[in-house]
Amino acid sequence: MTPLAQILVQRIRATGPITLADYMEICLLHPRLGYYTTRDPFGTRGDFTTAPEITQIFGELCGLALAQAWMDQGRPEPFTLAEPGPGRGTLMADMLRAMGAVPGMTQAARVTLVEASPHLRQVQRDRLGDVSHVDHVEALPRQPLFLIANEFFDALPIRQFQRVENGWAERVVGLGQDGLCLGLAPPVDLPRRGQLGDIVEDCPAAPAIIAQIAHRIAAHGGAAIVIDYGGWNGCGDTFQAVRAHRAEHPLASPGEADLTAHVDFAPLAVAAMRSGAMVSRPVPQGDWLLSLGAAARAERLARAGDTGAKEAVRRLTDPSEMGHLFKAMAIWPHGAPPVPGFDALRLHADNA
Ligand code: SAH
């Protein structure tokens, strides 16, 4: 049993089963033993690899898309350049280098990172130098906001409900003979349709965070790009654990595996609209990167001797790899041009 599993067993024994959201939050962010609190999980020797760790092209194109939005909106100065969940700081470093080609932009940027892990904060400072950190998106300054988030929303705690005879029963973590096990809480009413056995997921933090971001963009200008795996009105069990690049049961090694769930972009889009901003539909990552010239950039890097560039772009864009499962969605203010590569989403009133 991992040290964190022992703590969870004691807590459940004392006060009863916990929701998946509590379980996820403790496993990822426990102050001493949490997954992100204690380690740098990225890269081939870590547990998983993210797009910016695969090629610099990813961050460069994200940076240039935000740079175009900044120019389109009259080069506001100063502005917040924010990233929630920046990992090793690679994406921000690549964005800043690309933005350096735009006169005045990096000078006007106040880089602010939203990071819960003290360990990763230090990794980010070592990489990026003088940046500020805040605990929550709520703490971002009220000024023009240009924001990128890659694989941040999938780490936010989710709840799951399973359709049973007389309602929806929340899936909880309790104790069985061999330690932690999944169970069902007494059913409640939910305003959702579903067939017996169906599982639905809810990530209450995600639309709340999007609302904070979209409010700032609507009031002060700016743009946000959110990239993650997931879909639209997602349904089913997507709760997953990954350790050393392999999937394992989410209860197998608390604190030592990455826990995530697919991102449902529909409630995020609704939250952005309700906050008064424009939002795009989620575009497959492959389509978005190729529309911004990823292939031409790989070609240039290959000519300059980067032997891995073309293969890296293939990994990010091929539908059978990361190109289709990952989606990109953008937020921008009414009256401003869309962020490059995105079109405005129009929802029927009954959806919004
Ligand atoms: N964007 C990076 C890393 C993604 S991993 C990349 O693409 O490589 C998720 C990141 O979010 C980590 O930096 C993790 O510490 C951070 N994180 C997870 N939950 C968080 C929370 N609730 N608040 C702030 N940061 C969080």
GROMACS .gro file of N, CA, C and O in nm, residues 142-259:
model
  472
  142ARG      N    1  -0.715   4.201  -1.289
  142ARG     CA    2  -0.823   4.246  -1.377
  142ARG      C    3  -0.766   4.342  -1.480
  142ARG      O    4  -0.770   4.463  -1.464
  143GLN      N    5  -0.708   4.282  -1.584
  143GLN     CA    6  -0.652   4.359  -1.697
  143GLN      C    7  -0.655   4.264  -1.817
  143GLN      O    8  -0.692   4.149  -1.802
  144PRO      N    9  -0.621   4.313  -1.939
  144PRO     CA   10  -0.626   4.224  -2.054
  144PRO      C   11  -0.554   4.092  -2.024
  144PRO      O   12  -0.446   4.092  -1.964
  145LEU      N   13  -0.617   3.982  -2.064
  145LEU     CA   14  -0.569   3.849  -2.026
  145LEU      C   15  -0.552   3.762  -2.150
  145LEU      O   16  -0.648   3.736  -2.223
  146PHE      N   17  -0.430   3.719  -2.175
  146PHE     CA   18  -0.403   3.624  -2.282
  146PHE      C   19  -0.355   3.496  -2.213
  146PHE      O   20  -0.258   3.500  -2.137
  147LEU      N   21  -0.429   3.387  -2.238
  147LEU     CA   22  -0.410   3.267  -2.155
  147LEU      C   23  -0.402   3.140  -2.240
  147LEU      O   24  -0.473   3.126  -2.339
  148ILE      N   25  -0.314   3.049  -2.199
  148ILE     CA   26  -0.308   2.917  -2.262
  148ILE      C   27  -0.322   2.812  -2.153
  148ILE      O   28  -0.269   2.829  -2.042
  149ALA      N   29  -0.395   2.705  -2.180
  149ALA     CA   30  -0.405   2.593  -2.086
  149ALA      C   31  -0.398   2.464  -2.165
  149ALA      O   32  -0.485   2.436  -2.247
  150ASN      N   33  -0.292   2.387  -2.144
  150ASN     CA   34  -0.280   2.257  -2.211
  150ASN      C   35  -0.278   2.147  -2.105
  150ASN      O   36  -0.196   2.149  -2.013
  151GLU      N   37  -0.369   2.053  -2.117
  151GLU     CA   38  -0.379   1.941  -2.022
  151GLU      C   39  -0.386   1.991  -1.877
  151GLU      O   40  -0.321   1.934  -1.789
  152PHE      N   41  -0.459   2.097  -1.854
  152PHE     CA   42  -0.486   2.144  -1.718
  152PHE      C   43  -0.625   2.096  -1.673
  152PHE      O   44  -0.641   2.041  -1.565
  153PHE      N   45  -0.725   2.115  -1.758
  153PHE     CA   46  -0.862   2.085  -1.717
  153PHE      C   47  -0.884   1.936  -1.690
  153PHE      O   48  -0.968   1.899  -1.608
  154ASP      N   49  -0.804   1.849  -1.756
  154ASP     CA   50  -0.823   1.704  -1.732
  154ASP      C   51  -0.779   1.663  -1.593
  154ASP      O   52  -0.811   1.555  -1.547
  155ALA      N   53  -0.702   1.751  -1.524
  155ALA     CA   54  -0.654   1.716  -1.390
  155ALA      C   55  -0.750   1.764  -1.280
  155ALA      O   56  -0.726   1.737  -1.163
  156LEU      N   57  -0.856   1.834  -1.319
  156LEU     CA   58  -0.948   1.885  -1.217
  156LEU      C   59  -1.040   1.773  -1.170
  156LEU      O   60  -1.082   1.687  -1.248
  157PRO      N   61  -1.072   1.774  -1.040
  157PRO     CA   62  -1.149   1.662  -0.983
  157PRO      C   63  -1.289   1.648  -1.042
  157PRO      O   64  -1.360   1.746  -1.060
  158ILE      N   65  -1.324   1.524  -1.074
  158ILE     CA   66  -1.458   1.497  -1.128
  158ILE      C   67  -1.540   1.414  -1.029
  158ILE      O   68  -1.487   1.343  -0.945
  159ARG      N   69  -1.672   1.423  -1.046
  159ARG     CA   70  -1.764   1.332  -0.978
  159ARG      C   71  -1.829   1.243  -1.085
  159ARG      O   72  -1.841   1.284  -1.200
  160GLN      N   73  -1.867   1.125  -1.045
  160GLN     CA   74  -1.938   1.034  -1.138
  160GLN      C   75  -2.068   0.988  -1.075
  160GLN      O   76  -2.072   0.962  -0.954
  161PHE      N   77  -2.170   0.974  -1.159
  161PHE     CA   78  -2.300   0.924  -1.113
  161PHE      C   79  -2.341   0.810  -1.205
  161PHE      O   80  -2.329   0.820  -1.327
  162GLN      N   81  -2.393   0.705  -1.145
  162GLN     CA   82  -2.439   0.589  -1.223
  162GLN      C   83  -2.590   0.577  -1.214
  162GLN      O   84  -2.648   0.591  -1.105
  163ARG      N   85  -2.653   0.553  -1.330
  163ARG     CA   86  -2.800   0.538  -1.333
  163ARG      C   87  -2.839   0.406  -1.265
  163ARG      O   88  -2.791   0.301  -1.305
  164VAL      N   89  -2.922   0.415  -1.163
  164VAL     CA   90  -2.975   0.295  -1.098
  164VAL      C   91  -3.127   0.302  -1.105
  164VAL      O   92  -3.184   0.398  -1.159
  165GLU      N   93  -3.197   0.202  -1.052
  165GLU     CA   94  -3.343   0.195  -1.063
  165GLU      C   95  -3.412   0.325  -1.025
  165GLU      O   96  -3.496   0.376  -1.097
  166ASN      N   97  -3.373   0.380  -0.910
  166ASN     CA   98  -3.449   0.492  -0.857
  166ASN      C   99  -3.368   0.621  -0.848
  166ASN      O  100  -3.373   0.692  -0.749
  167GLY      N  101  -3.289   0.649  -0.952
  167GLY     CA  102  -3.217   0.776  -0.954
  167GLY      C  103  -3.075   0.759  -1.003
  167GLY      O  104  -3.044   0.669  -1.082
  168TRP      N  105  -2.987   0.848  -0.956
  168TRP     CA  106  -2.845   0.845  -0.992
  168TRP      C  107  -2.764   0.825  -0.863
  168TRP      O  108  -2.778   0.903  -0.770
  169ALA      N  109  -2.680   0.723  -0.860
  169ALA     CA  110  -2.599   0.695  -0.741
  169ALA      C  111  -2.456   0.744  -0.766
  169ALA      O  112  -2.395   0.709  -0.868
  170GLU      N  113  -2.406   0.823  -0.675
  170GLU     CA  114  -2.268   0.873  -0.693
  170GLU      C  115  -2.168   0.762  -0.668
  170GLU      O  116  -2.179   0.685  -0.572
  171ARG      N  117  -2.068   0.753  -0.756
  171ARG     CA  118  -1.961   0.655  -0.736
  171ARG      C  119  -1.863   0.711  -0.633
  171ARG      O  120  -1.817   0.825  -0.645
  172VAL      N  121  -1.835   0.630  -0.532
  172VAL     CA  122  -1.750   0.676  -0.420
  172VAL      C  123  -1.639   0.576  -0.396
  172VAL      O  124  -1.644   0.461  -0.441
  173VAL      N  125  -1.536   0.620  -0.322
  173VAL     CA  126  -1.426   0.532  -0.283
  173VAL      C  127  -1.449   0.492  -0.138
  173VAL      O  128  -1.456   0.578  -0.049
  174GLY      N  129  -1.464   0.362  -0.116
  174GLY     CA  130  -1.484   0.310   0.020
  174GLY      C  131  -1.383   0.200   0.048
  174GLY      O  132  -1.279   0.192  -0.018
  175LEU      N  133  -1.413   0.119   0.147
  175LEU     CA  134  -1.320   0.013   0.188
  175LEU      C  135  -1.380  -0.124   0.162
  175LEU      O  136  -1.494  -0.151   0.199
  176GLY      N  137  -1.301  -0.210   0.098
  176GLY     CA  138  -1.341  -0.350   0.082
  176GLY      C  139  -1.242  -0.437   0.157
  176GLY      O  140  -1.161  -0.386   0.234
  177GLN      N  141  -1.246  -0.567   0.130
  177GLN     CA  142  -1.157  -0.658   0.204
  177GLN      C  143  -1.010  -0.631   0.175
  177GLN      O  144  -0.927  -0.645   0.263
  178ASP      N  145  -0.980  -0.590   0.050
  178ASP     CA  146  -0.840  -0.570   0.014
  178ASP      C  147  -0.801  -0.422   0.010
  178ASP      O  148  -0.712  -0.384  -0.063
  179GLY      N  149  -0.871  -0.341   0.084
  179GLY     CA  150  -0.836  -0.199   0.083
  179GLY      C  151  -0.938  -0.115   0.009
  179GLY      O  152  -1.057  -0.144   0.013
  180LEU      N  153  -0.889  -0.012  -0.063
  180LEU     CA  154  -0.981   0.082  -0.129
  180LEU      C  155  -1.063   0.011  -0.236
  180LEU      O  156  -1.011  -0.073  -0.310
  181CYS      N  157  -1.190   0.047  -0.246
  181CYS     CA  158  -1.271  -0.008  -0.355
  181CYS      C  159  -1.378   0.092  -0.395
  181CYS      O  160  -1.410   0.185  -0.319
  182LEU      N  161  -1.431   0.075  -0.516
  182LEU     CA  162  -1.536   0.164  -0.565
  182LEU      C  163  -1.672   0.114  -0.518
  182LEU      O  164  -1.697  -0.006  -0.515
  183GLY      N  165  -1.758   0.209  -0.482
  183GLY     CA  166  -1.894   0.171  -0.443
  183GLY      C  167  -1.991   0.278  -0.488
  183GLY      O  168  -1.952   0.373  -0.558
  184LEU      N  169  -2.116   0.262  -0.451
  184LEU     CA  170  -2.219   0.358  -0.489
  184LEU      C  171  -2.285   0.416  -0.364
  184LEU      O  172  -2.319   0.343  -0.271
  185ALA      N  173  -2.304   0.547  -0.365
  185ALA     CA  174  -2.376   0.613  -0.257
  185ALA      C  175  -2.526   0.599  -0.283
  185ALA      O  176  -2.567   0.564  -0.394
  186PRO      N  177  -2.611   0.627  -0.181
  186PRO     CA  178  -2.755   0.621  -0.204
  186PRO      C  179  -2.796   0.714  -0.318
  186PRO      O  180  -2.738   0.823  -0.334
  187PRO      N  181  -2.893   0.672  -0.401
  187PRO     CA  182  -2.928   0.750  -0.520
  187PRO      C  183  -2.991   0.886  -0.488
  187PRO      O  184  -3.054   0.902  -0.384
  188VAL      N  185  -2.967   0.978  -0.580
  188VAL     CA  186  -3.028   1.112  -0.572
  188VAL      C  187  -3.094   1.141  -0.706
  188VAL      O  188  -3.071   1.069  -0.804
  189ASP      N  189  -3.173   1.248  -0.710
  189ASP     CA  190  -3.233   1.290  -0.837
  189ASP      C  191  -3.134   1.379  -0.911
  189ASP      O  192  -3.076   1.469  -0.851
  190LEU      N  193  -3.116   1.356  -1.041
  190LEU     CA  194  -3.035   1.447  -1.123
  190LEU      C  195  -3.118   1.481  -1.246
  190LEU      O  196  -3.186   1.393  -1.300
  191PRO      N  197  -3.111   1.603  -1.293
  191PRO     CA  198  -3.187   1.638  -1.413
  191PRO      C  199  -3.120   1.586  -1.539
  191PRO      O  200  -3.086   1.663  -1.628
  192ARG      N  201  -3.092   1.456  -1.546
  192ARG     CA  202  -3.027   1.400  -1.663
  192ARG      C  203  -3.099   1.274  -1.705
  192ARG      O  204  -3.154   1.203  -1.621
  193ARG      N  205  -3.098   1.250  -1.835
  193ARG     CA  206  -3.157   1.127  -1.884
  193ARG      C  207  -3.048   1.021  -1.895
  193ARG      O  208  -2.932   1.054  -1.915
  194GLY      N  209  -3.086   0.893  -1.883
  194GLY     CA  210  -2.987   0.788  -1.898
  194GLY      C  211  -3.051   0.653  -1.877
  194GLY      O  212  -3.157   0.645  -1.817
  195GLN      N  213  -2.982   0.551  -1.931
  195GLN     CA  214  -3.033   0.416  -1.915
  195GLN      C  215  -2.961   0.349  -1.799
  195GLN      O  216  -2.848   0.386  -1.766
  196LEU      N  217  -3.027   0.250  -1.744
  196LEU     CA  218  -2.972   0.176  -1.630
  196LEU      C  219  -2.825   0.140  -1.656
  196LEU      O  220  -2.794   0.084  -1.760
  197GLY      N  221  -2.738   0.173  -1.563
  197GLY     CA  222  -2.596   0.140  -1.577
  197GLY      C  223  -2.512   0.252  -1.637
  197GLY      O  224  -2.390   0.250  -1.624
  198ASP      N  225  -2.576   0.349  -1.704
  198ASP     CA  226  -2.500   0.460  -1.763
  198ASP      C  227  -2.423   0.536  -1.655
  198ASP      O  228  -2.471   0.551  -1.542
  199ILE      N  229  -2.305   0.587  -1.694
  199ILE     CA  230  -2.227   0.671  -1.602
  199ILE      C  231  -2.212   0.810  -1.663
  199ILE      O  232  -2.183   0.822  -1.782
  200VAL      N  233  -2.238   0.912  -1.584
  200VAL     CA  234  -2.213   1.049  -1.630
  200VAL      C  235  -2.110   1.113  -1.537
  200VAL      O  236  -2.098   1.075  -1.421
  201GLU      N  237  -2.036   1.208  -1.593
  201GLU     CA  238  -1.932   1.275  -1.515
  201GLU      C  239  -1.963   1.423  -1.503
  201GLU      O  240  -2.026   1.482  -1.591
  202ASP      N  241  -1.916   1.481  -1.394
  202ASP     CA  242  -1.937   1.623  -1.371
  202ASP      C  243  -1.808   1.679  -1.313
  202ASP      O  244  -1.751   1.622  -1.220
  203CYS      N  245  -1.761   1.788  -1.372
  203CYS     CA  246  -1.638   1.852  -1.323
  203CYS      C  247  -1.676   1.995  -1.283
  203CYS      O  248  -1.661   2.087  -1.364
  204PRO      N  249  -1.727   2.014  -1.161
  204PRO     CA  250  -1.782   2.145  -1.126
  204PRO      C  251  -1.680   2.259  -1.131
  204PRO      O  252  -1.715   2.373  -1.159
  205ALA      N  253  -1.553   2.227  -1.106
  205ALA     CA  254  -1.451   2.334  -1.105
  205ALA      C  255  -1.428   2.391  -1.245
  205ALA      O  256  -1.395   2.509  -1.260
  206ALA      N  257  -1.447   2.309  -1.349
  206ALA     CA  258  -1.405   2.352  -1.484
  206ALA      C  259  -1.486   2.471  -1.535
  206ALA      O  260  -1.426   2.573  -1.574
  207PRO      N  261  -1.620   2.465  -1.536
  207PRO     CA  262  -1.694   2.583  -1.584
  207PRO      C  263  -1.674   2.705  -1.493
  207PRO      O  264  -1.675   2.819  -1.542
  208ALA      N  265  -1.652   2.682  -1.363
  208ALA     CA  266  -1.628   2.795  -1.272
  208ALA      C  267  -1.498   2.866  -1.310
  208ALA      O  268  -1.490   2.991  -1.311
  209ILE      N  269  -1.397   2.790  -1.345
  209ILE     CA  270  -1.268   2.849  -1.384
  209ILE      C  271  -1.282   2.921  -1.518
  209ILE      O  272  -1.232   3.033  -1.537
  210ILE      N  273  -1.352   2.857  -1.613
  210ILE     CA  274  -1.373   2.921  -1.744
  210ILE      C  275  -1.448   3.053  -1.727
  210ILE      O  276  -1.418   3.153  -1.794
  211ALA      N  277  -1.546   3.056  -1.636
  211ALA     CA  278  -1.622   3.180  -1.614
  211ALA      C  279  -1.530   3.292  -1.567
  211ALA      O  280  -1.541   3.406  -1.613
  212GLN      N  281  -1.438   3.262  -1.477
  212GLN     CA  282  -1.341   3.362  -1.430
  212GLN      C  283  -1.258   3.418  -1.546
  212GLN      O  284  -1.234   3.538  -1.557
  213ILE      N  285  -1.213   3.327  -1.630
  213ILE     CA  286  -1.129   3.367  -1.744
  213ILE      C  287  -1.211   3.451  -1.843
  213ILE      O  288  -1.168   3.559  -1.886
  214ALA      N  289  -1.331   3.401  -1.875
  214ALA     CA  290  -1.413   3.468  -1.977
  214ALA      C  291  -1.461   3.605  -1.930
  214ALA      O  292  -1.470   3.699  -2.010
  215HIS      N  293  -1.489   3.619  -1.801
  215HIS     CA  294  -1.528   3.750  -1.746
  215HIS      C  295  -1.420   3.853  -1.771
  215HIS      O  296  -1.446   3.965  -1.812
  216ARG      N  297  -1.295   3.814  -1.743
  216ARG     CA  298  -1.183   3.908  -1.762
  216ARG      C  299  -1.169   3.943  -1.911
  216ARG      O  300  -1.144   4.059  -1.945
  217ILE      N  301  -1.181   3.842  -1.996
  217ILE     CA  302  -1.164   3.868  -2.140
  217ILE      C  303  -1.277   3.957  -2.191
  217ILE      O  304  -1.254   4.050  -2.270
  218ALA      N  305  -1.400   3.932  -2.145
  218ALA     CA  306  -1.513   4.015  -2.189
  218ALA      C  307  -1.497   4.159  -2.138
  218ALA      O  308  -1.527   4.254  -2.210
  219ALA      N  309  -1.448   4.176  -2.016
  219ALA     CA  310  -1.441   4.310  -1.957
  219ALA      C  311  -1.316   4.387  -1.999
  219ALA      O  312  -1.321   4.510  -2.015
  220HIS      N  313  -1.203   4.319  -2.015
  220HIS     CA  314  -1.075   4.391  -2.035
  220HIS      C  315  -1.006   4.357  -2.166
  220HIS      O  316  -0.901   4.412  -2.196
  221GLY      N  317  -1.062   4.261  -2.243
  221GLY     CA  318  -0.996   4.216  -2.365
  221GLY      C  319  -0.901   4.101  -2.337
  221GLY      O  320  -0.870   4.071  -2.221
  222GLY      N  321  -0.858   4.036  -2.446
  222GLY     CA  322  -0.768   3.923  -2.432
  222GLY      C  323  -0.817   3.804  -2.510
  222GLY      O  324  -0.907   3.815  -2.595
  223ALA      N  325  -0.759   3.688  -2.483
  223ALA     CA  326  -0.797   3.566  -2.553
  223ALA      C  327  -0.747   3.447  -2.473
  223ALA      O  328  -0.646   3.458  -2.402
  224ALA      N  329  -0.819   3.336  -2.483
  224ALA     CA  330  -0.775   3.212  -2.416
  224ALA      C  331  -0.782   3.097  -2.515
  224ALA      O  332  -0.872   3.091  -2.598
  225ILE      N  333  -0.685   3.007  -2.504
  225ILE     CA  334  -0.688   2.882  -2.582
  225ILE      C  335  -0.677   2.768  -2.482
  225ILE      O  336  -0.583   2.763  -2.401
  226VAL      N  337  -0.776   2.679  -2.487
  226VAL     CA  338  -0.780   2.563  -2.396
  226VAL      C  339  -0.765   2.438  -2.481
  226VAL      O  340  -0.840   2.417  -2.576
  227ILE      N  341  -0.664   2.356  -2.448
  227ILE     CA  342  -0.640   2.234  -2.525
  227ILE      C  343  -0.641   2.114  -2.430
  227ILE      O  344  -0.577   2.119  -2.323
  228ASP      N  345  -0.713   2.012  -2.467
  228ASP     CA  346  -0.720   1.893  -2.381
  228ASP      C  347  -0.786   1.779  -2.455
  228ASP      O  348  -0.848   1.799  -2.558
  229TYR      N  349  -0.776   1.658  -2.397
  229TYR     CA  350  -0.850   1.548  -2.459
  229TYR      C  351  -0.992   1.548  -2.405
  229TYR      O  352  -1.015   1.578  -2.290
  230GLY      N  353  -1.085   1.516  -2.495
  230GLY     CA  354  -1.224   1.515  -2.454
  230GLY      C  355  -1.312   1.541  -2.572
  230GLY      O  356  -1.273   1.526  -2.688
  231GLY      N  357  -1.436   1.580  -2.543
  231GLY     CA  358  -1.533   1.596  -2.650
  231GLY      C  359  -1.644   1.689  -2.611
  231GLY      O  360  -1.626   1.779  -2.528
  232TRP      N  361  -1.760   1.666  -2.670
  232TRP     CA  362  -1.874   1.755  -2.655
  232TRP      C  363  -1.986   1.674  -2.593
  232TRP      O  364  -2.024   1.571  -2.648
  233ASN      N  365  -2.038   1.718  -2.479
  233ASN     CA  366  -2.141   1.642  -2.408
  233ASN      C  367  -2.096   1.498  -2.382
  233ASN      O  368  -2.169   1.404  -2.408
  234GLY      N  369  -1.974   1.486  -2.333
  234GLY     CA  370  -1.916   1.354  -2.308
  234GLY      C  371  -2.005   1.270  -2.218
  234GLY      O  372  -2.077   1.323  -2.134
  235CYS      N  373  -2.001   1.142  -2.238
  235CYS     CA  374  -2.083   1.053  -2.158
  235CYS      C  375  -2.001   0.927  -2.134
  235CYS      O  376  -1.925   0.886  -2.219
  236GLY      N  377  -2.014   0.871  -2.016
  236GLY     CA  378  -1.942   0.748  -1.988
  236GLY      C  379  -1.827   0.770  -1.893
  236GLY      O  380  -1.796   0.883  -1.856
  237ASP      N  381  -1.764   0.659  -1.854
  237ASP     CA  382  -1.659   0.661  -1.754
  237ASP      C  383  -1.525   0.689  -1.821
  237ASP      O  384  -1.476   0.605  -1.896
  238THR      N  385  -1.466   0.806  -1.798
  238THR     CA  386  -1.335   0.836  -1.857
  238THR      C  387  -1.228   0.856  -1.749
  238THR      O  388  -1.118   0.904  -1.778
  239PHE      N  389  -1.262   0.822  -1.625
  239PHE     CA  390  -1.167   0.837  -1.514
  239PHE      C  391  -1.052   0.740  -1.538
  239PHE      O  392  -1.074   0.621  -1.557
  240GLN      N  393  -0.927   0.790  -1.540
  240GLN     CA  394  -0.816   0.702  -1.573
  240GLN      C  395  -0.690   0.734  -1.495
  240GLN      O  396  -0.670   0.847  -1.451
  241ALA      N  397  -0.607   0.632  -1.478
  241ALA     CA  398  -0.479   0.649  -1.411
  241ALA      C  399  -0.368   0.607  -1.506
  241ALA      O  400  -0.383   0.509  -1.579
  242VAL      N  401  -0.260   0.684  -1.508
  242VAL     CA  402  -0.145   0.650  -1.593
  242VAL      C  403  -0.018   0.659  -1.508
  242VAL      O  404   0.003   0.754  -1.433
  243ARG      N  405   0.061   0.554  -1.520
  243ARG     CA  406   0.188   0.549  -1.447
  243ARG      C  407   0.290   0.485  -1.539
  243ARG      O  408   0.263   0.379  -1.596
  244ALA      N  409   0.407   0.549  -1.551
  244ALA     CA  410   0.512   0.499  -1.641
  244ALA      C  411   0.457   0.465  -1.779
  244ALA      O  412   0.486   0.359  -1.835
  245HIS      N  413   0.375   0.556  -1.833
  245HIS     CA  414   0.319   0.544  -1.969
  245HIS      C  415   0.224   0.425  -1.985
  245HIS      O  416   0.193   0.385  -2.096
  246ARG      N  417   0.176   0.368  -1.875
  246ARG     CA  418   0.079   0.257  -1.884
  246ARG      C  419  -0.046   0.293  -1.805
  246ARG      O  420  -0.037   0.353  -1.699
  247ALA      N  421  -0.162   0.249  -1.857
  247ALA     CA  422  -0.286   0.269  -1.783
  247ALA      C  423  -0.291   0.170  -1.667
  247ALA      O  424  -0.246   0.057  -1.680
  248GLU      N  425  -0.344   0.215  -1.554
  248GLU     CA  426  -0.368   0.122  -1.444
  248GLU      C  427  -0.499   0.159  -1.376
  248GLU      O  428  -0.559   0.262  -1.408
  249HIS      N  429  -0.546   0.075  -1.284
  249HIS     CA  430  -0.672   0.107  -1.216
  249HIS      C  431  -0.653   0.233  -1.131
  249HIS      O  432  -0.551   0.246  -1.062
  250PRO      N  433  -0.750   0.326  -1.135
  250PRO     CA  434  -0.732   0.452  -1.063
  250PRO      C  435  -0.714   0.437  -0.911
  250PRO      O  436  -0.664   0.528  -0.846
  251LEU      N  437  -0.750   0.321  -0.855
  251LEU     CA  438  -0.730   0.303  -0.711
  251LEU      C  439  -0.600   0.227  -0.680
  251LEU      O  440  -0.569   0.203  -0.564
  252ALA      N  441  -0.524   0.187  -0.784
  252ALA     CA  442  -0.411   0.096  -0.762
  252ALA      C  443  -0.297   0.158  -0.681
  252ALA      O  444  -0.244   0.094  -0.590
  253SER      N  445  -0.258   0.281  -0.711
  253SER     CA  446  -0.143   0.337  -0.638
  253SER      C  447  -0.161   0.486  -0.613
  253SER      O  448  -0.100   0.568  -0.680
  254PRO      N  449  -0.247   0.519  -0.516
  254PRO     CA  450  -0.278   0.660  -0.489
  254PRO      C  451  -0.152   0.743  -0.463
  254PRO      O  452  -0.067   0.703  -0.384
  255GLY      N  453  -0.142   0.856  -0.531
  255GLY     CA  454  -0.029   0.946  -0.511
  255GLY      C  455   0.087   0.914  -0.604
  255GLY      O  456   0.180   0.993  -0.618
  256GLU      N  457   0.083   0.798  -0.670
  256GLU     CA  458   0.196   0.760  -0.755
  256GLU      C  459   0.158   0.744  -0.902
  256GLU      O  460   0.241   0.707  -0.985
  257ALA      N  461   0.031   0.771  -0.933
  257ALA     CA  462  -0.013   0.766  -1.073
  257ALA      C  463  -0.084   0.898  -1.104
  257ALA      O  464  -0.141   0.960  -1.015
  258ASP      N  465  -0.079   0.937  -1.231
  258ASP     CA  466  -0.154   1.056  -1.273
  258ASP      C  467  -0.301   1.016  -1.288
  258ASP      O  468  -0.331   0.911  -1.344
  259LEU      N  469  -0.390   1.097  -1.235
  259LEU     CA  470  -0.534   1.070  -1.247
  259LEU      C  471  -0.596   1.180  -1.331
  259LEU      O  472  -0.573   1.299  -1.306
   0.00000   0.00000   0.00000
